[in-house]
Structures are given as C-alpha cells and as structure tokens.
Short mmCIF file of C-alpha atoms in Angstrom, two decimals:
data_model
loop_
_atom_site.label_atom_id
_atom_site.label_comp_id
_atom_site.label_asym_id
_atom_site.label_seq_id
_atom_site.Cartn_x
_atom_site.Cartn_y
_atom_site.Cartn_z
CA LEU A 793 48.16 151.95 90.10
CA GLY A 794 44.58 151.52 91.18
CA ALA A 795 43.99 149.12 88.30
CA GLY A 796 40.31 148.58 89.01
CA LEU A 797 38.70 145.94 86.80
CA GLY A 798 41.54 145.98 84.29
CA ARG A 799 40.01 147.86 81.36
CA LEU A 800 43.02 150.17 81.10
CA CYS A 801 45.34 147.21 81.74
CA SER A 802 43.99 145.46 78.65
CA ILE A 803 46.17 147.71 76.46
CA LEU A 804 49.35 147.22 78.48
CA PRO A 805 52.10 144.92 77.20
CA ARG A 806 52.93 141.49 78.56
CA GLY A 807 55.08 141.75 81.68
CA SER A 808 53.31 144.83 83.05
CA LYS A 809 52.14 144.97 86.66
CA ALA A 810 48.72 146.07 87.91
CA VAL A 811 48.06 147.08 91.50
CA GLU A 812 44.58 147.06 93.04
CA ILE A 813 43.64 147.17 96.73
CA GLU A 814 40.02 145.99 96.38
CA GLN A 815 39.88 142.19 96.44
CA ASP A 816 36.96 141.76 93.99
CA ARG A 817 38.48 144.16 91.46
CA PHE A 818 41.85 142.45 91.86
CA GLU A 819 40.29 139.03 91.12
CA ASN A 820 38.18 140.23 88.18
CA GLY A 821 41.03 142.24 86.68
CA GLY A 822 43.35 139.25 86.88
CA LYS A 823 40.81 137.15 84.95
CA ARG A 824 40.38 139.87 82.31
CA THR A 825 44.12 140.40 81.73
CA PRO A 826 46.00 137.19 82.64
CA TRP A 827 49.18 138.38 80.86
CA ILE A 828 49.53 141.12 83.52
CA GLU A 829 51.03 140.45 86.95
CA TRP A 830 48.37 141.56 89.45
CA LEU A 831 49.29 142.73 92.96
CA ASN A 832 46.61 142.99 95.65
CA GLN A 833 48.31 145.79 97.60
CA ASP A 834 47.81 149.30 98.90
CA VAL A 835 49.95 151.66 96.79
CA LEU A 836 49.87 154.20 99.61
CA SER A 837 51.44 151.83 102.14
CA ILE A 838 55.06 152.13 103.21
CA GLU A 839 55.59 148.45 102.33
CA PHE A 840 54.55 149.02 98.72
CA TYR A 841 56.65 152.17 98.49
CA GLN A 842 59.77 150.45 99.83
CA ALA A 843 59.35 147.38 97.60
CA HIS A 844 58.84 149.35 94.36
CA TYR A 845 60.81 152.58 94.84
CA ASN A 846 62.82 153.61 91.74
CA SER A 847 61.74 150.49 89.81
CA TYR A 848 59.70 151.51 86.74
CA ASP A 849 60.03 153.47 83.51
CA ILE A 850 56.28 154.02 83.06
CA VAL A 851 53.48 154.29 85.61
CA VAL A 852 49.86 154.36 84.41
CA SER A 853 46.85 155.23 86.55
CA ASN A 854 43.24 156.32 86.45
CA PRO A 855 43.03 157.05 90.18
CA ASP A 856 39.94 157.82 92.18
CA PHE A 857 39.77 161.59 92.45
CA GLU A 858 40.16 161.52 96.24
CA VAL A 859 43.57 159.81 96.04
CA ALA A 860 44.86 161.30 92.79
CA LEU A 861 47.43 163.62 94.37
CA PRO A 862 48.96 160.95 96.63
CA PHE A 863 48.99 158.56 93.65
CA ILE A 864 50.94 161.15 91.63
CA VAL A 865 53.50 161.55 94.40
CA VAL A 866 53.85 157.77 94.78
CA GLY A 867 54.05 157.36 91.00
CA PHE A 868 57.04 159.67 90.76
CA HIS A 869 58.82 157.77 93.52
CA LEU A 870 58.27 154.54 91.55
CA LEU A 871 59.97 155.92 88.43
CA ARG A 872 63.62 155.13 87.71
CA LYS A 873 65.45 158.38 88.40
CA ALA A 874 68.27 157.49 86.01
CA ASN A 875 65.86 157.19 83.05
CA LYS A 876 65.19 160.66 81.62
CA ASP A 877 62.38 159.13 79.52
CA ALA A 878 60.46 157.83 82.55
CA ARG A 879 56.87 159.10 82.59
CA LEU A 880 53.57 158.96 84.42
CA TYR A 881 50.39 158.57 82.36
CA TYR A 882 47.41 159.59 84.49
CA ILE A 883 43.76 160.07 83.60
CA LEU A 884 42.47 162.99 85.67
CA PRO A 885 39.84 165.71 85.39
CA SER A 886 41.13 168.25 82.86
CA ASP A 887 41.15 171.02 85.46
CA PHE A 888 42.76 168.87 88.17
CA PHE A 889 45.88 170.99 88.68
CA GLU A 890 44.05 174.33 88.65
CA ALA A 891 40.64 173.59 90.19
CA SER A 892 41.69 174.29 93.77
CA ALA A 893 44.15 176.66 95.36
CA LEU A 894 45.79 173.79 97.24
CA ARG A 895 46.40 171.62 94.14
CA SER A 896 47.63 174.66 92.19
CA ARG A 897 50.10 175.42 94.97
CA ILE A 898 51.27 171.80 95.18
CA PHE A 899 51.72 171.68 91.40
CA LYS A 900 53.90 174.80 91.57
CA LEU A 901 56.04 173.35 94.36
CA LEU A 902 56.59 169.75 93.26
CA ASP A 903 59.43 168.82 90.91
CA PHE A 904 57.38 167.65 87.92
CA LYS A 905 55.78 169.08 84.84
CA ILE A 906 52.99 168.25 82.41
CA GLU A 907 54.60 167.28 79.12
CA VAL A 908 51.41 166.66 77.11
CA GLU A 909 47.71 166.76 77.96
CA TYR A 910 45.39 164.69 75.78
CA LYS A 911 41.83 165.97 76.18
CA LEU A 912 39.52 162.95 76.26
CA GLY A 913 36.21 164.77 76.47
CA HIS A 914 33.15 163.63 78.41
CA LEU A 915 33.90 159.89 78.13
CA THR A 916 32.52 157.49 80.68
CA TYR A 917 34.52 154.42 81.62
CA LEU A 918 31.64 152.24 82.79
CA GLU A 919 31.15 148.92 81.04
CA SER A 920 27.43 149.15 81.76
CA ASP A 921 27.19 152.40 79.75
CA PRO A 922 30.07 152.49 77.23
CA LEU A 923 28.51 155.29 75.18
CA GLY A 924 27.53 157.40 78.17
CA GLN A 925 28.93 160.84 78.83
CA LYS A 926 30.10 162.49 82.04
CA LEU A 927 29.46 166.08 83.01
CA THR A 928 33.18 166.66 83.53
CA VAL A 929 35.99 166.52 81.00
CA ASP A 930 38.97 164.22 81.56
CA SER A 931 42.47 164.34 80.18
CA LEU A 932 45.32 161.89 79.90
CA PHE A 933 48.27 163.75 81.41
CA VAL A 934 51.82 162.74 80.51
CA LEU A 935 53.92 163.84 83.49
CA LYS A 936 57.68 163.86 83.88
CA LEU A 937 60.18 164.85 86.51
CA GLY A 938 61.76 168.29 86.25
CA ARG A 939 60.77 171.92 86.24
CA GLU A 940 61.95 173.03 82.79
CA ASP A 941 59.07 174.85 81.03
CA LYS A 942 56.86 173.82 83.96
CA PHE A 943 54.04 176.20 83.06
CA GLN A 944 53.90 175.34 79.36
CA HIS A 945 52.66 172.13 77.85
CA ARG A 946 51.18 170.82 74.65
CA VAL A 947 47.43 170.10 74.59
CA VAL A 948 45.96 167.63 72.10
CA ASN A 949 42.23 167.19 71.58
CA ALA A 950 42.34 163.40 71.35
CA ARG A 951 38.74 163.08 70.17
CA LEU A 952 39.07 165.57 67.31
CA ALA A 953 42.47 164.09 66.38
CA GLY A 954 40.78 160.71 65.90
CA MET A 955 42.76 159.06 68.68
CA LEU A 956 39.69 157.67 70.48
#
C-alpha cells in the first residue's frame, strides 16, 4: 500500500500487487518492478476497500506519516480473516503507537497487536542520499489481528543483528 517508486516492492515475490495513487510514482514503480502487478488506485477509497476486502495474507506498507493510521485500518480489512498467519508489515516511526495520546488510545482499542518490532535506526530511504540518516528512528512493525499479549512484543535491533 502506498508503493511509491517501488524500492520496497523490489524485494516482493512475483505475483505481488503494489498500490500507488500518484501517477508518476505508479509509472516509475511499474518500470522498476515489472514482475509486480501495479494498481493506480486510492487505498482509502470505498471502491478499493470493497474490491480487496479479505483478500490477502500479507500487506506491506511504508505509508506517509499523515495516513499511517488509516492505512493500518485498511490493511487489516484486506487480510484474510480465516488465515491466522496473516500479517501486516509496516515501516513507521518507532514511537508511532505511543507518541500521541490519540494514537495510544486507538492502539489500545483496536483489535490488533504488535508481534515483532525490528528497529531500523536512522535510515533514509531516498535514492539521492542512500547513506543519509534521518533524525527519527524507524521500525518495521509486524502486526497481527488479536489482543492476546497486546502490550508485550519482541523488539529486535535489526542493524546490530546484521539484518540491514
């Protein structure tokens, strides 16, 4: 969701789908990753929701911060409810769920939990500055439906573990 220019899509397997609303990003991403099916659609539209509801086992996103919470909600609606292994993989600021009272409250109320958080560090994702560093720290959150052990999750320092 929000596939951008396709950098994250480049690691996805053949048969995956990428969704991007911006026309230029959609076109460039499709050229970069031709083995991916690209959709030029708005993931927050009712048409997208109805067409893709309960259809996927994995949803991956690096959403713009302003739409991250709606993207999480949409992502969970896209997952197959019958598959207990269905997961969201979202790159978000490490403090996303605790940085504001509103997001903390929403996290407590919604029926999902953080299974694993992979701390990515101060990585930048810009092709123009691949070695640059951001002021904020991002994490890859693995999210799943359910409330069991909602307030406990495993944290892995991906950089120190040699995963980056």
